[in-house]
């Protein structure tokens, strides 16, 4: 599957996140809105990254 297709699918699946791939090839996601102190204490992050699209999806699922 192409980079653009992966990007579009993940963005559709997780609409509250901005998804991108860095020049170094890592996949990133950042939330559209700040998280609360309680969310941070529960392990939520504003921005996450992974080696590949599947890894990013896994992390996004854990964050939701």
Short mmCIF file of N, CA and C in Angstrom, two decimals:
data_model
loop_
_atom_site.label_atom_id
_atom_site.label_comp_id
_atom_site.label_asym_id
_atom_site.label_seq_id
_atom_site.Cartn_x
_atom_site.Cartn_y
_atom_site.Cartn_z
N UNK A 1 0.85 -1.18 0.00
CA UNK A 1 0.00 0.00 0.00
C UNK A 1 0.89 1.24 0.00
N UNK A 2 0.47 2.27 -0.69
CA UNK A 2 1.27 3.48 -0.82
C UNK A 2 1.25 4.31 0.47
N UNK A 3 2.24 5.15 0.58
CA UNK A 3 2.34 6.06 1.72
C UNK A 3 1.07 6.90 1.85
N UNK A 4 0.62 7.49 0.73
CA UNK A 4 -0.57 8.36 0.76
C UNK A 4 -1.81 7.61 1.21
N UNK A 5 -1.93 6.38 0.79
CA UNK A 5 -3.11 5.59 1.16
C UNK A 5 -3.09 5.26 2.65
N UNK A 6 -1.92 4.86 3.16
CA UNK A 6 -1.80 4.61 4.61
C UNK A 6 -2.17 5.86 5.39
N UNK A 7 -1.63 6.97 4.96
CA UNK A 7 -1.87 8.24 5.65
C UNK A 7 -3.37 8.57 5.66
N UNK A 8 -4.02 8.44 4.53
CA UNK A 8 -5.45 8.75 4.44
C UNK A 8 -6.29 7.81 5.29
N UNK A 9 -5.96 6.54 5.30
CA UNK A 9 -6.73 5.57 6.09
C UNK A 9 -6.60 5.84 7.58
N UNK A 10 -5.39 6.10 8.04
CA UNK A 10 -5.18 6.36 9.46
C UNK A 10 -5.89 7.66 9.85
N UNK A 11 -5.80 8.68 9.01
CA UNK A 11 -6.46 9.96 9.30
C UNK A 11 -7.97 9.79 9.39
N UNK A 12 -8.55 8.95 8.54
CA UNK A 12 -10.00 8.69 8.61
C UNK A 12 -10.36 7.93 9.88
N UNK A 13 -9.52 6.97 10.24
CA UNK A 13 -9.79 6.14 11.41
C UNK A 13 -9.65 6.92 12.72
N UNK A 14 -8.78 7.92 12.74
CA UNK A 14 -8.50 8.69 13.95
C UNK A 14 -8.62 10.19 13.64
N UNK A 15 -9.85 10.68 13.50
CA UNK A 15 -10.06 12.06 13.05
C UNK A 15 -9.63 13.15 14.04
N UNK A 16 -9.37 12.79 15.28
CA UNK A 16 -8.96 13.79 16.28
C UNK A 16 -7.45 13.95 16.35
N UNK A 17 -6.76 13.35 15.39
CA UNK A 17 -5.31 13.39 15.34
C UNK A 17 -4.85 13.89 13.97
N UNK A 18 -3.71 14.57 13.94
CA UNK A 18 -3.04 14.90 12.69
C UNK A 18 -1.94 13.86 12.48
N UNK A 19 -1.93 13.25 11.32
CA UNK A 19 -1.00 12.16 11.02
C UNK A 19 0.01 12.63 9.97
N UNK A 20 1.27 12.28 10.13
CA UNK A 20 2.26 12.57 9.11
C UNK A 20 3.43 11.61 9.21
N UNK A 21 4.24 11.62 8.16
CA UNK A 21 5.45 10.80 8.12
C UNK A 21 6.63 11.75 7.96
N UNK A 22 7.63 11.56 8.79
CA UNK A 22 8.79 12.45 8.76
C UNK A 22 9.71 12.11 7.60
N UNK A 23 10.63 13.01 7.31
CA UNK A 23 11.62 12.76 6.26
C UNK A 23 12.49 11.55 6.59
N UNK A 24 12.61 11.25 7.88
CA UNK A 24 13.40 10.09 8.31
C UNK A 24 12.61 8.79 8.19
N UNK A 25 11.30 8.89 7.85
CA UNK A 25 10.50 7.70 7.65
C UNK A 25 9.66 7.26 8.83
N UNK A 26 9.72 7.99 9.94
CA UNK A 26 8.90 7.64 11.11
C UNK A 26 7.50 8.19 10.93
N UNK A 27 6.53 7.48 11.51
CA UNK A 27 5.13 7.88 11.45
C UNK A 27 4.76 8.57 12.75
N UNK A 28 4.06 9.71 12.65
CA UNK A 28 3.74 10.54 13.80
C UNK A 28 2.26 10.87 13.84
N UNK A 29 1.77 11.15 15.04
CA UNK A 29 0.40 11.64 15.23
C UNK A 29 0.40 12.60 16.40
N UNK A 30 -0.32 13.69 16.24
CA UNK A 30 -0.48 14.64 17.34
C UNK A 30 -1.96 15.00 17.46
N UNK A 31 -2.39 15.17 18.68
CA UNK A 31 -3.80 15.48 18.94
C UNK A 31 -4.14 16.89 18.47
N UNK A 32 -5.40 17.07 18.10
CA UNK A 32 -5.86 18.40 17.69
C UNK A 32 -6.10 19.31 18.88
N UNK A 33 -6.36 18.74 20.06
CA UNK A 33 -6.68 19.54 21.24
C UNK A 33 -5.81 19.10 22.42
N UNK A 34 -5.51 20.02 23.33
CA UNK A 34 -4.71 19.66 24.51
C UNK A 34 -5.38 18.58 25.35
N UNK A 35 -4.55 17.85 26.08
CA UNK A 35 -5.08 16.84 27.00
C UNK A 35 -5.05 17.41 28.42
N UNK A 36 -5.87 16.82 29.26
CA UNK A 36 -5.95 17.28 30.65
C UNK A 36 -4.83 16.66 31.49
N UNK A 37 -4.66 17.19 32.67
CA UNK A 37 -3.68 16.63 33.61
C UNK A 37 -4.03 15.18 33.92
N UNK A 38 -5.31 14.89 34.08
CA UNK A 38 -5.74 13.52 34.37
C UNK A 38 -5.39 12.58 33.22
N UNK A 39 -5.54 13.04 31.99
CA UNK A 39 -5.18 12.21 30.84
C UNK A 39 -3.67 11.96 30.81
N UNK A 40 -2.89 13.00 31.09
CA UNK A 40 -1.43 12.83 31.13
C UNK A 40 -1.05 11.82 32.20
N UNK A 41 -1.66 11.93 33.37
CA UNK A 41 -1.36 11.00 34.46
C UNK A 41 -1.76 9.58 34.10
N UNK A 42 -2.76 9.43 33.24
CA UNK A 42 -3.22 8.10 32.81
C UNK A 42 -2.35 7.54 31.68
N UNK A 43 -1.35 8.31 31.24
CA UNK A 43 -0.44 7.82 30.21
C UNK A 43 -0.72 8.33 28.81
N UNK A 44 -1.66 9.24 28.67
CA UNK A 44 -1.95 9.80 27.35
C UNK A 44 -0.85 10.78 26.95
N UNK A 45 -0.63 10.90 25.65
CA UNK A 45 0.39 11.80 25.13
C UNK A 45 -0.22 12.71 24.07
N UNK A 46 0.36 13.88 23.91
CA UNK A 46 -0.08 14.80 22.85
C UNK A 46 0.40 14.32 21.49
N UNK A 47 1.61 13.78 21.45
CA UNK A 47 2.22 13.34 20.20
C UNK A 47 2.84 11.97 20.40
N UNK A 48 2.65 11.10 19.41
CA UNK A 48 3.23 9.76 19.47
C UNK A 48 3.90 9.46 18.13
N UNK A 49 4.79 8.47 18.13
CA UNK A 49 5.45 8.08 16.88
C UNK A 49 5.68 6.59 16.86
N UNK A 50 5.91 6.09 15.64
CA UNK A 50 6.13 4.65 15.45
C UNK A 50 6.98 4.45 14.20
N UNK A 51 7.50 3.24 14.07
CA UNK A 51 8.33 2.90 12.92
C UNK A 51 7.52 2.74 11.63
N UNK A 52 6.25 2.34 11.77
CA UNK A 52 5.45 2.02 10.58
C UNK A 52 3.97 2.31 10.84
N UNK A 53 3.15 2.27 9.80
CA UNK A 53 1.73 2.59 9.97
C UNK A 53 1.00 1.69 10.96
N UNK A 54 1.30 0.40 10.95
CA UNK A 54 0.63 -0.50 11.88
C UNK A 54 0.99 -0.19 13.33
N UNK A 55 2.24 0.13 13.57
CA UNK A 55 2.66 0.50 14.91
C UNK A 55 2.00 1.78 15.38
N UNK A 56 1.83 2.73 14.46
CA UNK A 56 1.15 3.97 14.82
C UNK A 56 -0.31 3.70 15.15
N UNK A 57 -0.96 2.88 14.35
CA UNK A 57 -2.36 2.52 14.63
C UNK A 57 -2.50 1.89 16.01
N UNK A 58 -1.59 0.98 16.34
CA UNK A 58 -1.63 0.32 17.66
C UNK A 58 -1.53 1.36 18.77
N UNK A 59 -0.59 2.29 18.63
CA UNK A 59 -0.43 3.31 19.66
C UNK A 59 -1.64 4.23 19.73
N UNK A 60 -2.21 4.57 18.59
CA UNK A 60 -3.40 5.43 18.58
C UNK A 60 -4.56 4.73 19.27
N UNK A 61 -4.73 3.46 19.03
CA UNK A 61 -5.80 2.70 19.72
C UNK A 61 -5.58 2.72 21.22
N UNK A 62 -4.33 2.57 21.65
CA UNK A 62 -4.03 2.60 23.08
C UNK A 62 -4.33 3.97 23.69
N UNK A 63 -4.22 5.02 22.90
CA UNK A 63 -4.44 6.38 23.39
C UNK A 63 -5.92 6.75 23.49
N UNK A 64 -6.76 6.02 22.78
CA UNK A 64 -8.19 6.41 22.73
C UNK A 64 -9.01 5.76 23.80
#
